[in-house]
């Protein structure tokens, strides 16, 4: 500020921006490192090692989960379905034996009494097995088991009362037997059949799920192999060397894992498919035929007990026995020699039933009763016992095929879960051994 007389003169100073100097930008070493060849090699190595370890872990988890499903199927789900079938069959046999015991009048034959007691014991054992095997979260199965157990005690009490009255010659025994048979046919057996159907569906669903290929394991393993090949191409261009031994070893290990996965998956899937086509499917079919045969036997004995007065029992017998013949005929046409004996036994039983009906129609109730409960080879009881034994043998054979297939599927995966982890770790070491020498060249 200058003073000229009384006036003050002020001069403003302005900043010349052309004289400003910008401060040096902050250096970022990590960006420079990543942009350099050593940095890129480091990132590549870390990424490949991580991918190798992740591939081993993912493949191991996928195979382990598949193996666990197969193990649960063969040690839990299938035995539970088998116990449900045994429960139904034993209950049906017990009801038929209880009805048969009244045909003779008075004290029932020892063979019939023993058959009833054995069937009730088998049903109790099957009920315990099924109760121990069912999951606590399976509310439907628990409800059905509770229903069967609750009504079984009522049924055995009614049968015991009926037998006591029958021995004493009291006609009311037939009424008690009718109530017991109605309880069995209308409540207990339908609940047992629903339990078997539900457990059989669980077996089929688990087999279908177990037959699927482990896609996640295939995808990550194939992706790792592609990444290793691309990494070798990149290093070949950077280092002017055609082969990187470490990455070659890692690629071979990954290819080995991929081939192992494919082979094990194919063997496992084939074994499960065999268990389903050669075991589970015909097993379900022949089990259904056994259930129908037992229903037909109950119809036969009930019709005889009513002395042919109820035509519905004979109609039901004809429908059930024809259904058994159709099922066994389809199994035989599918190339199942196991059912040949069952078909022959069915023909014999139907012949005995026709003879029984002829005597009953002629008013020969004593002759019909002797044919129904007699111990001779031509008796209806003996013919049905032969049919039931043939069906039971067929069930055991088909079940053995199913269990063998599931065991083969489990064995095919037994080492792969651990092998995947080992290969993943070895692959990571191989990648490190291939990348590290290239990094040392820049130090």
Short mmCIF file of C-alpha atoms in Angstrom, two decimals:
data_model
loop_
_atom_site.label_atom_id
_atom_site.label_comp_id
_atom_site.label_asym_id
_atom_site.label_seq_id
_atom_site.Cartn_x
_atom_site.Cartn_y
_atom_site.Cartn_z
CA UNK A 1 0.00 0.00 0.00
CA UNK A 2 1.39 3.35 -1.05
CA UNK A 3 0.38 6.86 0.18
CA UNK A 4 0.28 9.71 -2.25
CA UNK A 5 -0.87 12.67 -0.36
CA UNK A 6 -4.23 11.97 1.15
CA UNK A 7 -5.02 9.12 -1.21
CA UNK A 8 -3.99 5.54 -0.52
CA UNK A 9 -3.25 3.37 -3.49
CA UNK A 10 -3.54 -0.42 -3.07
CA UNK A 11 -1.96 -2.86 -5.50
CA UNK A 12 -3.48 -6.37 -5.68
CA UNK A 13 -1.11 -9.33 -6.19
CA UNK A 14 -2.39 -12.32 -8.21
CA UNK A 15 -0.93 -15.86 -8.19
CA UNK A 16 0.64 -17.00 -11.43
CA UNK A 17 -0.71 -20.56 -11.84
CA UNK A 18 1.96 -21.29 -14.43
CA UNK A 19 4.54 -21.18 -11.65
CA UNK A 20 2.76 -23.88 -9.57
CA UNK A 21 4.43 -27.30 -9.34
CA UNK A 22 2.16 -30.31 -8.71
CA UNK A 23 3.34 -32.58 -5.89
CA UNK A 24 4.68 -35.93 -6.93
CA UNK A 25 1.89 -38.52 -6.88
CA UNK A 26 2.13 -41.19 -4.24
CA UNK A 27 3.83 -44.31 -5.39
CA UNK A 28 1.90 -47.59 -5.13
CA UNK A 29 4.45 -50.42 -5.13
CA UNK A 30 1.87 -53.23 -5.05
CA UNK A 31 0.33 -52.04 -8.30
CA UNK A 32 3.72 -51.87 -9.89
CA UNK A 33 4.48 -55.35 -8.58
CA UNK A 34 1.24 -56.81 -9.91
CA UNK A 35 1.85 -55.18 -13.27
CA UNK A 36 5.28 -56.77 -13.48
CA UNK A 37 5.98 -60.29 -14.68
CA UNK A 38 6.99 -61.58 -11.21
CA UNK A 39 3.76 -60.21 -9.79
CA UNK A 40 1.68 -61.89 -12.44
CA UNK A 41 3.49 -65.17 -11.88
CA UNK A 42 2.85 -64.88 -8.14
CA UNK A 43 -0.86 -64.26 -8.67
CA UNK A 44 -1.01 -67.13 -11.14
CA UNK A 45 0.68 -69.49 -8.71
CA UNK A 46 -1.54 -68.52 -5.78
CA UNK A 47 -4.67 -68.86 -7.91
CA UNK A 48 -3.69 -72.29 -9.23
CA UNK A 49 -2.72 -73.62 -5.80
CA UNK A 50 -6.00 -72.37 -4.34
CA UNK A 51 -7.93 -73.89 -7.23
CA UNK A 52 -6.15 -77.23 -6.80
CA UNK A 53 -6.94 -77.40 -3.09
CA UNK A 54 -10.53 -76.29 -3.66
CA UNK A 55 -10.99 -78.88 -6.39
CA UNK A 56 -9.81 -81.66 -4.10
CA UNK A 57 -12.10 -80.49 -1.31
CA UNK A 58 -15.16 -80.08 -3.55
CA UNK A 59 -14.65 -83.44 -5.26
CA UNK A 60 -14.15 -85.15 -1.90
CA UNK A 61 -17.29 -83.55 -0.46
CA UNK A 62 -19.39 -84.51 -3.49
CA UNK A 63 -18.20 -88.12 -3.47
CA UNK A 64 -18.55 -88.35 0.31
CA UNK A 65 -22.14 -87.11 0.13
CA UNK A 66 -22.95 -89.62 -2.61
CA UNK A 67 -21.37 -92.44 -0.61
CA UNK A 68 -23.28 -91.37 2.50
CA UNK A 69 -26.60 -91.52 0.62
CA UNK A 70 -25.82 -95.04 -0.60
CA UNK A 71 -24.82 -96.12 2.91
CA UNK A 72 -28.04 -94.74 4.41
CA UNK A 73 -30.00 -96.49 1.66
CA UNK A 74 -28.50 -99.92 2.27
CA UNK A 75 -28.28 -99.76 6.07
CA UNK A 76 -31.42 -97.79 6.96
CA UNK A 77 -33.98 -97.07 4.25
CA UNK A 78 -34.04 -100.48 2.56
CA UNK A 79 -34.09 -102.52 5.80
CA UNK A 80 -36.97 -100.35 6.99
CA UNK A 81 -38.92 -101.08 3.80
CA UNK A 82 -38.18 -104.78 4.21
CA UNK A 83 -39.39 -104.68 7.82
CA UNK A 84 -42.61 -102.99 6.66
CA UNK A 85 -43.19 -105.77 4.12
CA UNK A 86 -42.48 -108.43 6.75
CA UNK A 87 -44.92 -106.70 9.10
CA UNK A 88 -47.71 -106.77 6.53
CA UNK A 89 -47.06 -110.38 5.53
CA UNK A 90 -46.91 -111.61 9.11
CA UNK A 91 -50.13 -109.83 10.05
CA UNK A 92 -51.90 -111.24 7.00
CA UNK A 93 -50.68 -114.77 7.75
CA UNK A 94 -51.83 -114.42 11.36
CA UNK A 95 -55.31 -113.33 10.29
CA UNK A 96 -55.61 -116.19 7.81
CA UNK A 97 -54.48 -118.67 10.47
CA UNK A 98 -56.95 -117.27 13.00
CA UNK A 99 -59.79 -117.64 10.52
CA UNK A 100 -58.68 -121.13 9.51
CA UNK A 101 -58.72 -122.27 13.13
CA UNK A 102 -62.49 -121.77 13.24
CA UNK A 103 -63.19 -123.90 10.19
CA UNK A 104 -62.52 -127.16 12.02
CA UNK A 105 -64.65 -126.21 15.02
CA UNK A 106 -63.66 -126.86 18.59
CA UNK A 107 -59.94 -127.05 19.27
CA UNK A 108 -57.97 -125.92 16.24
CA UNK A 109 -55.20 -128.12 14.78
CA UNK A 110 -51.79 -127.64 16.36
CA UNK A 111 -50.25 -126.64 13.02
CA UNK A 112 -52.76 -123.82 12.63
CA UNK A 113 -52.23 -122.63 16.20
CA UNK A 114 -48.46 -122.67 15.80
CA UNK A 115 -48.74 -120.80 12.51
CA UNK A 116 -50.80 -118.07 14.17
CA UNK A 117 -48.43 -117.73 17.12
CA UNK A 118 -45.40 -117.66 14.82
CA UNK A 119 -46.99 -115.01 12.60
CA UNK A 120 -47.87 -112.79 15.58
CA UNK A 121 -44.31 -113.14 16.89
CA UNK A 122 -42.85 -112.26 13.48
CA UNK A 123 -45.17 -109.26 13.23
CA UNK A 124 -44.06 -108.04 16.66
CA UNK A 125 -40.39 -108.38 15.70
CA UNK A 126 -40.96 -106.54 12.42
CA UNK A 127 -42.83 -103.80 14.28
CA UNK A 128 -39.91 -103.34 16.68
CA UNK A 129 -37.41 -103.28 13.80
CA UNK A 130 -39.44 -100.72 11.88
CA UNK A 131 -39.94 -98.56 14.98
CA UNK A 132 -36.21 -98.53 15.71
CA UNK A 133 -35.35 -97.71 12.11
CA UNK A 134 -37.79 -94.92 11.35
CA UNK A 135 -36.56 -91.35 11.72
CA UNK A 136 -37.95 -89.24 14.55
CA UNK A 137 -38.81 -86.57 11.96
CA UNK A 138 -40.91 -88.96 9.85
CA UNK A 139 -44.26 -88.13 11.40
CA UNK A 140 -46.24 -90.14 8.85
CA UNK A 141 -44.35 -93.38 9.45
CA UNK A 142 -44.47 -92.91 13.22
CA UNK A 143 -48.22 -92.39 13.07
CA UNK A 144 -48.73 -95.56 11.01
CA UNK A 145 -46.52 -97.62 13.32
CA UNK A 146 -48.38 -96.31 16.35
CA UNK A 147 -51.68 -97.18 14.71
CA UNK A 148 -50.57 -100.73 13.90
CA UNK A 149 -49.14 -101.28 17.38
CA UNK A 150 -52.23 -99.94 19.13
CA UNK A 151 -54.68 -102.03 17.12
CA UNK A 152 -52.54 -105.18 17.20
CA UNK A 153 -53.07 -105.54 20.93
CA UNK A 154 -56.83 -105.16 20.43
CA UNK A 155 -56.75 -107.72 17.62
CA UNK A 156 -54.90 -110.37 19.62
CA UNK A 157 -57.32 -109.86 22.52
CA UNK A 158 -60.32 -110.37 20.24
CA UNK A 159 -58.78 -113.49 18.71
CA UNK A 160 -57.98 -114.93 22.14
CA UNK A 161 -61.58 -114.32 23.25
CA UNK A 162 -62.92 -115.84 20.05
CA UNK A 163 -60.75 -118.95 20.41
CA UNK A 164 -61.78 -119.41 24.03
CA UNK A 165 -65.46 -119.27 23.09
CA UNK A 166 -64.87 -121.55 20.12
CA UNK A 167 -63.31 -124.21 22.35
CA UNK A 168 -66.30 -123.97 24.67
CA UNK A 169 -68.70 -124.32 21.78
CA UNK A 170 -70.16 -120.84 22.19
CA UNK A 171 -71.41 -119.43 18.86
CA UNK A 172 -70.44 -115.93 19.98
CA UNK A 173 -66.85 -116.86 19.19
CA UNK A 174 -67.54 -116.38 15.48
CA UNK A 175 -68.73 -112.84 16.20
CA UNK A 176 -65.52 -112.04 18.06
CA UNK A 177 -63.53 -113.50 15.19
CA UNK A 178 -65.49 -111.39 12.72
CA UNK A 179 -64.69 -108.25 14.69
CA UNK A 180 -61.02 -109.22 14.84
CA UNK A 181 -60.84 -109.97 11.12
CA UNK A 182 -62.65 -106.72 10.28
CA UNK A 183 -60.17 -104.79 12.43
CA UNK A 184 -57.27 -106.49 10.67
CA UNK A 185 -58.61 -106.09 7.13
CA UNK A 186 -60.03 -102.58 7.47
CA UNK A 187 -57.51 -100.89 9.77
CA UNK A 188 -54.31 -102.76 10.58
CA UNK A 189 -53.38 -104.16 7.17
CA UNK A 190 -54.14 -100.91 5.27
CA UNK A 191 -51.90 -99.01 7.70
CA UNK A 192 -49.12 -101.59 7.28
CA UNK A 193 -49.52 -101.46 3.51
CA UNK A 194 -49.28 -97.66 3.47
CA UNK A 195 -46.14 -97.90 5.59
CA UNK A 196 -44.60 -100.33 3.11
CA UNK A 197 -45.57 -98.17 0.13
CA UNK A 198 -44.06 -95.05 1.71
CA UNK A 199 -40.80 -96.79 2.59
CA UNK A 200 -40.58 -98.39 -0.86
CA UNK A 201 -41.04 -94.96 -2.40
CA UNK A 202 -38.21 -93.65 -0.22
CA UNK A 203 -35.96 -96.45 -1.48
CA UNK A 204 -36.83 -95.64 -5.10
CA UNK A 205 -36.28 -91.89 -4.60
CA UNK A 206 -32.92 -92.43 -2.91
CA UNK A 207 -31.79 -94.78 -5.67
CA UNK A 208 -32.82 -92.29 -8.35
CA UNK A 209 -30.96 -89.49 -6.55
CA UNK A 210 -27.90 -91.66 -6.01
CA UNK A 211 -27.73 -92.54 -9.71
CA UNK A 212 -27.07 -88.90 -10.66
CA UNK A 213 -23.52 -88.01 -11.62
CA UNK A 214 -21.56 -85.69 -9.27
CA UNK A 215 -21.62 -82.72 -11.64
CA UNK A 216 -19.93 -80.28 -9.26
CA UNK A 217 -16.90 -82.54 -8.95
CA UNK A 218 -16.65 -82.93 -12.73
CA UNK A 219 -17.03 -79.20 -13.40
CA UNK A 220 -14.37 -78.01 -10.94
CA UNK A 221 -11.90 -80.75 -11.94
CA UNK A 222 -12.32 -80.05 -15.64
CA UNK A 223 -12.01 -76.32 -14.95
CA UNK A 224 -8.75 -76.85 -13.06
CA UNK A 225 -7.35 -78.92 -15.91
CA UNK A 226 -8.18 -76.20 -18.43
CA UNK A 227 -6.63 -73.54 -16.18
CA UNK A 228 -3.42 -75.56 -15.88
CA UNK A 229 -3.17 -75.96 -19.64
CA UNK A 230 -3.70 -72.23 -20.19
CA UNK A 231 -1.10 -71.45 -17.51
CA UNK A 232 1.45 -73.61 -19.32
CA UNK A 233 0.75 -71.78 -22.57
CA UNK A 234 1.23 -68.45 -20.78
CA UNK A 235 4.52 -69.53 -19.18
CA UNK A 236 5.78 -70.94 -22.46
CA UNK A 237 5.37 -67.53 -24.05
CA UNK A 238 6.93 -65.65 -21.14
CA UNK A 239 9.87 -67.92 -20.43
CA UNK A 240 10.48 -69.21 -23.95
CA UNK A 241 10.35 -72.75 -22.54
CA UNK A 242 7.89 -75.21 -23.98
CA UNK A 243 7.42 -77.38 -20.91
CA UNK A 244 7.00 -76.52 -17.25
CA UNK A 245 7.59 -79.79 -15.32
CA UNK A 246 5.62 -78.74 -12.26
CA UNK A 247 2.53 -77.74 -14.21
CA UNK A 248 2.80 -80.86 -16.36
CA UNK A 249 2.75 -83.01 -13.21
CA UNK A 250 -0.19 -81.00 -11.86
CA UNK A 251 -2.03 -81.46 -15.16
CA UNK A 252 -1.42 -85.22 -15.10
CA UNK A 253 -2.66 -85.43 -11.52
CA UNK A 254 -5.79 -83.47 -12.39
CA UNK A 255 -6.41 -85.62 -15.46
CA UNK A 256 -6.01 -88.71 -13.27
CA UNK A 257 -8.58 -87.36 -10.84
CA UNK A 258 -10.97 -86.57 -13.69
CA UNK A 259 -10.65 -90.08 -15.15
CA UNK A 260 -11.03 -91.61 -11.68
CA UNK A 261 -14.16 -89.56 -11.08
CA UNK A 262 -15.64 -90.62 -14.39
CA UNK A 263 -14.84 -94.30 -13.90
CA UNK A 264 -16.10 -94.41 -10.31
CA UNK A 265 -19.25 -92.48 -11.19
CA UNK A 266 -20.03 -94.78 -14.10
CA UNK A 267 -19.41 -97.92 -12.04
CA UNK A 268 -21.46 -96.57 -9.15
CA UNK A 269 -24.31 -95.44 -11.38
CA UNK A 270 -24.32 -98.76 -13.22
CA UNK A 271 -24.42 -100.66 -9.92
CA UNK A 272 -27.31 -98.54 -8.62
CA UNK A 273 -29.19 -98.98 -11.91
CA UNK A 274 -28.63 -102.73 -11.65
CA UNK A 275 -29.84 -102.71 -8.05
CA UNK A 276 -32.95 -100.89 -9.19
CA UNK A 277 -33.74 -102.87 -12.35
CA UNK A 278 -32.63 -106.32 -11.15
CA UNK A 279 -33.61 -105.91 -7.52
CA UNK A 280 -35.85 -103.07 -6.34
CA UNK A 281 -38.34 -103.02 -9.21
CA UNK A 282 -39.04 -106.77 -9.41
CA UNK A 283 -38.89 -106.88 -5.61
CA UNK A 284 -41.70 -104.34 -5.36
CA UNK A 285 -43.70 -106.26 -7.96
CA UNK A 286 -43.36 -109.69 -6.36
CA UNK A 287 -44.02 -108.19 -2.92
CA UNK A 288 -47.28 -106.79 -4.26
CA UNK A 289 -48.17 -110.24 -5.59
CA UNK A 290 -47.54 -111.75 -2.15
CA UNK A 291 -49.79 -109.15 -0.55
CA UNK A 292 -52.54 -109.92 -3.07
CA UNK A 293 -52.11 -113.67 -2.53
CA UNK A 294 -52.53 -113.24 1.21
CA UNK A 295 -55.64 -111.16 0.63
CA UNK A 296 -56.98 -113.92 -1.61
CA UNK A 297 -56.27 -116.51 1.10
CA UNK A 298 -58.21 -114.40 3.61
CA UNK A 299 -61.11 -114.22 1.12
CA UNK A 300 -61.01 -118.00 0.69
CA UNK A 301 -61.10 -118.83 4.39
CA UNK A 302 -63.76 -116.21 5.10
CA UNK A 303 -65.99 -117.61 2.33
CA UNK A 304 -65.61 -121.11 3.76
CA UNK A 305 -66.32 -119.92 7.28
CA UNK A 306 -69.54 -118.35 6.00
CA UNK A 307 -70.34 -121.62 4.18
CA UNK A 308 -70.54 -119.85 0.84
CA UNK A 309 -73.37 -117.55 1.90
CA UNK A 310 -71.40 -114.41 1.02
CA UNK A 311 -70.69 -114.26 -2.71
CA UNK A 312 -68.53 -111.15 -2.29
CA UNK A 313 -65.75 -113.17 -0.68
CA UNK A 314 -65.55 -115.43 -3.72
CA UNK A 315 -65.61 -112.42 -6.05
CA UNK A 316 -62.75 -110.84 -4.09
CA UNK A 317 -60.81 -114.10 -4.18
CA UNK A 318 -61.15 -114.33 -7.95
CA UNK A 319 -60.00 -110.72 -8.39
CA UNK A 320 -57.01 -111.07 -6.08
CA UNK A 321 -55.84 -114.43 -7.43
CA UNK A 322 -56.16 -113.21 -11.03
CA UNK A 323 -54.08 -110.14 -10.16
CA UNK A 324 -51.40 -112.43 -8.69
CA UNK A 325 -51.37 -114.50 -11.87
CA UNK A 326 -51.05 -111.38 -14.04
CA UNK A 327 -48.16 -110.00 -11.99
CA UNK A 328 -46.25 -113.28 -11.97
CA UNK A 329 -46.90 -113.71 -15.69
CA UNK A 330 -45.40 -110.28 -16.42
CA UNK A 331 -42.36 -111.09 -14.31
CA UNK A 332 -41.85 -114.36 -16.15
CA UNK A 333 -42.22 -112.67 -19.55
CA UNK A 334 -39.51 -110.22 -18.47
CA UNK A 335 -37.10 -113.13 -18.15
CA UNK A 336 -37.43 -113.76 -14.41
CA UNK A 337 -37.01 -117.51 -13.90
CA UNK A 338 -37.37 -117.00 -10.15
CA UNK A 339 -41.17 -116.85 -10.48
CA UNK A 340 -41.62 -120.17 -12.29
CA UNK A 341 -42.11 -122.07 -9.02
CA UNK A 342 -44.54 -119.43 -7.78
CA UNK A 343 -46.65 -119.74 -10.93
CA UNK A 344 -46.77 -123.52 -10.58
CA UNK A 345 -47.75 -123.20 -6.92
CA UNK A 346 -50.44 -120.66 -7.82
CA UNK A 347 -51.95 -123.04 -10.37
CA UNK A 348 -52.00 -125.79 -7.74
CA UNK A 349 -53.67 -123.54 -5.20
CA UNK A 350 -56.33 -122.39 -7.65
CA UNK A 351 -57.03 -126.02 -8.52
CA UNK A 352 -57.45 -126.86 -4.83
CA UNK A 353 -59.72 -123.84 -4.43
CA UNK A 354 -61.93 -125.00 -7.31
CA UNK A 355 -62.24 -128.42 -5.67
CA UNK A 356 -63.12 -126.74 -2.38
CA UNK A 357 -65.81 -124.64 -4.02
CA UNK A 358 -67.29 -127.70 -5.74
CA UNK A 359 -67.66 -129.50 -2.42
CA UNK A 360 -69.06 -126.40 -0.77
CA UNK A 361 -71.59 -125.96 -3.57
CA UNK A 362 -72.63 -129.60 -3.16
CA UNK A 363 -73.28 -129.01 0.55
CA UNK A 364 -70.28 -131.05 1.65
CA UNK A 365 -69.00 -128.62 4.25
CA UNK A 366 -66.99 -131.27 6.07
CA UNK A 367 -65.23 -132.27 2.86
CA UNK A 368 -64.58 -128.63 2.00
CA UNK A 369 -63.21 -127.99 5.49
CA UNK A 370 -60.93 -131.02 5.27
CA UNK A 371 -59.62 -129.77 1.94
CA UNK A 372 -59.11 -126.28 3.36
CA UNK A 373 -57.22 -127.14 6.54
CA UNK A 374 -55.95 -130.65 5.83
CA UNK A 375 -52.29 -131.56 5.86
CA UNK A 376 -52.28 -133.45 2.55
CA UNK A 377 -50.47 -132.23 -0.54
CA UNK A 378 -53.77 -131.50 -2.30
CA UNK A 379 -55.13 -129.43 0.57
CA UNK A 380 -55.65 -125.73 -0.02
CA UNK A 381 -53.52 -124.85 3.02
CA UNK A 382 -50.56 -126.84 1.71
CA UNK A 383 -50.91 -125.38 -1.78
CA UNK A 384 -51.09 -121.83 -0.47
CA UNK A 385 -48.13 -122.46 1.84
CA UNK A 386 -46.13 -123.59 -1.21
CA UNK A 387 -47.15 -120.42 -3.08
CA UNK A 388 -46.26 -118.16 -0.17
CA UNK A 389 -42.91 -119.89 0.28
CA UNK A 390 -42.13 -119.48 -3.43
CA UNK A 391 -43.00 -115.79 -3.28
CA UNK A 392 -40.93 -115.34 -0.12
CA UNK A 393 -37.97 -117.03 -1.82
CA UNK A 394 -38.37 -114.72 -4.81
CA UNK A 395 -38.46 -111.71 -2.50
CA UNK A 396 -35.23 -112.83 -0.83
CA UNK A 397 -33.52 -113.33 -4.19
CA UNK A 398 -34.50 -109.95 -5.57
CA UNK A 399 -33.58 -108.28 -2.30
CA UNK A 400 -30.16 -109.94 -2.45
CA UNK A 401 -29.70 -108.52 -5.97
CA UNK A 402 -30.64 -105.06 -4.72
CA UNK A 403 -28.28 -105.21 -1.75
CA UNK A 404 -25.42 -106.53 -3.91
CA UNK A 405 -25.86 -103.65 -6.34
CA UNK A 406 -25.86 -101.06 -3.56
CA UNK A 407 -22.79 -102.64 -1.96
CA UNK A 408 -20.97 -102.52 -5.31
CA UNK A 409 -21.91 -98.85 -5.72
CA UNK A 410 -20.57 -98.09 -2.24
CA UNK A 411 -17.30 -99.95 -2.82
CA UNK A 412 -16.65 -98.14 -6.11
CA UNK A 413 -16.45 -94.84 -4.19
CA UNK A 414 -14.61 -96.10 -1.11
CA UNK A 415 -11.18 -94.58 -1.91
CA UNK A 416 -12.17 -91.67 -4.12
CA UNK A 417 -13.16 -89.26 -1.33
CA UNK A 418 -9.72 -89.51 0.30
CA UNK A 419 -7.96 -89.76 -3.06
CA UNK A 420 -9.47 -86.45 -4.18
CA UNK A 421 -7.98 -84.64 -1.19
CA UNK A 422 -4.57 -86.26 -1.70
CA UNK A 423 -4.51 -85.42 -5.40
CA UNK A 424 -5.58 -81.84 -4.69
CA UNK A 425 -2.73 -81.36 -2.21
CA UNK A 426 -0.16 -82.98 -4.51
CA UNK A 427 -1.39 -80.84 -7.37
CA UNK A 428 -0.91 -77.72 -5.23
CA UNK A 429 2.69 -78.73 -4.45
CA UNK A 430 3.33 -79.44 -8.13
CA UNK A 431 2.04 -76.00 -9.11
CA UNK A 432 4.27 -74.37 -6.51
CA UNK A 433 7.23 -76.39 -7.76
CA UNK A 434 6.54 -75.22 -11.29
CA UNK A 435 6.01 -71.52 -10.56
CA UNK A 436 8.75 -70.92 -7.95
CA UNK A 437 11.78 -71.48 -10.24
CA UNK A 438 10.37 -68.98 -12.71
CA UNK A 439 10.01 -66.40 -9.94
CA UNK A 440 13.60 -66.94 -8.83
CA UNK A 441 14.80 -65.96 -12.28
CA UNK A 442 13.66 -62.37 -11.55
CA UNK A 443 15.44 -62.00 -8.18
#
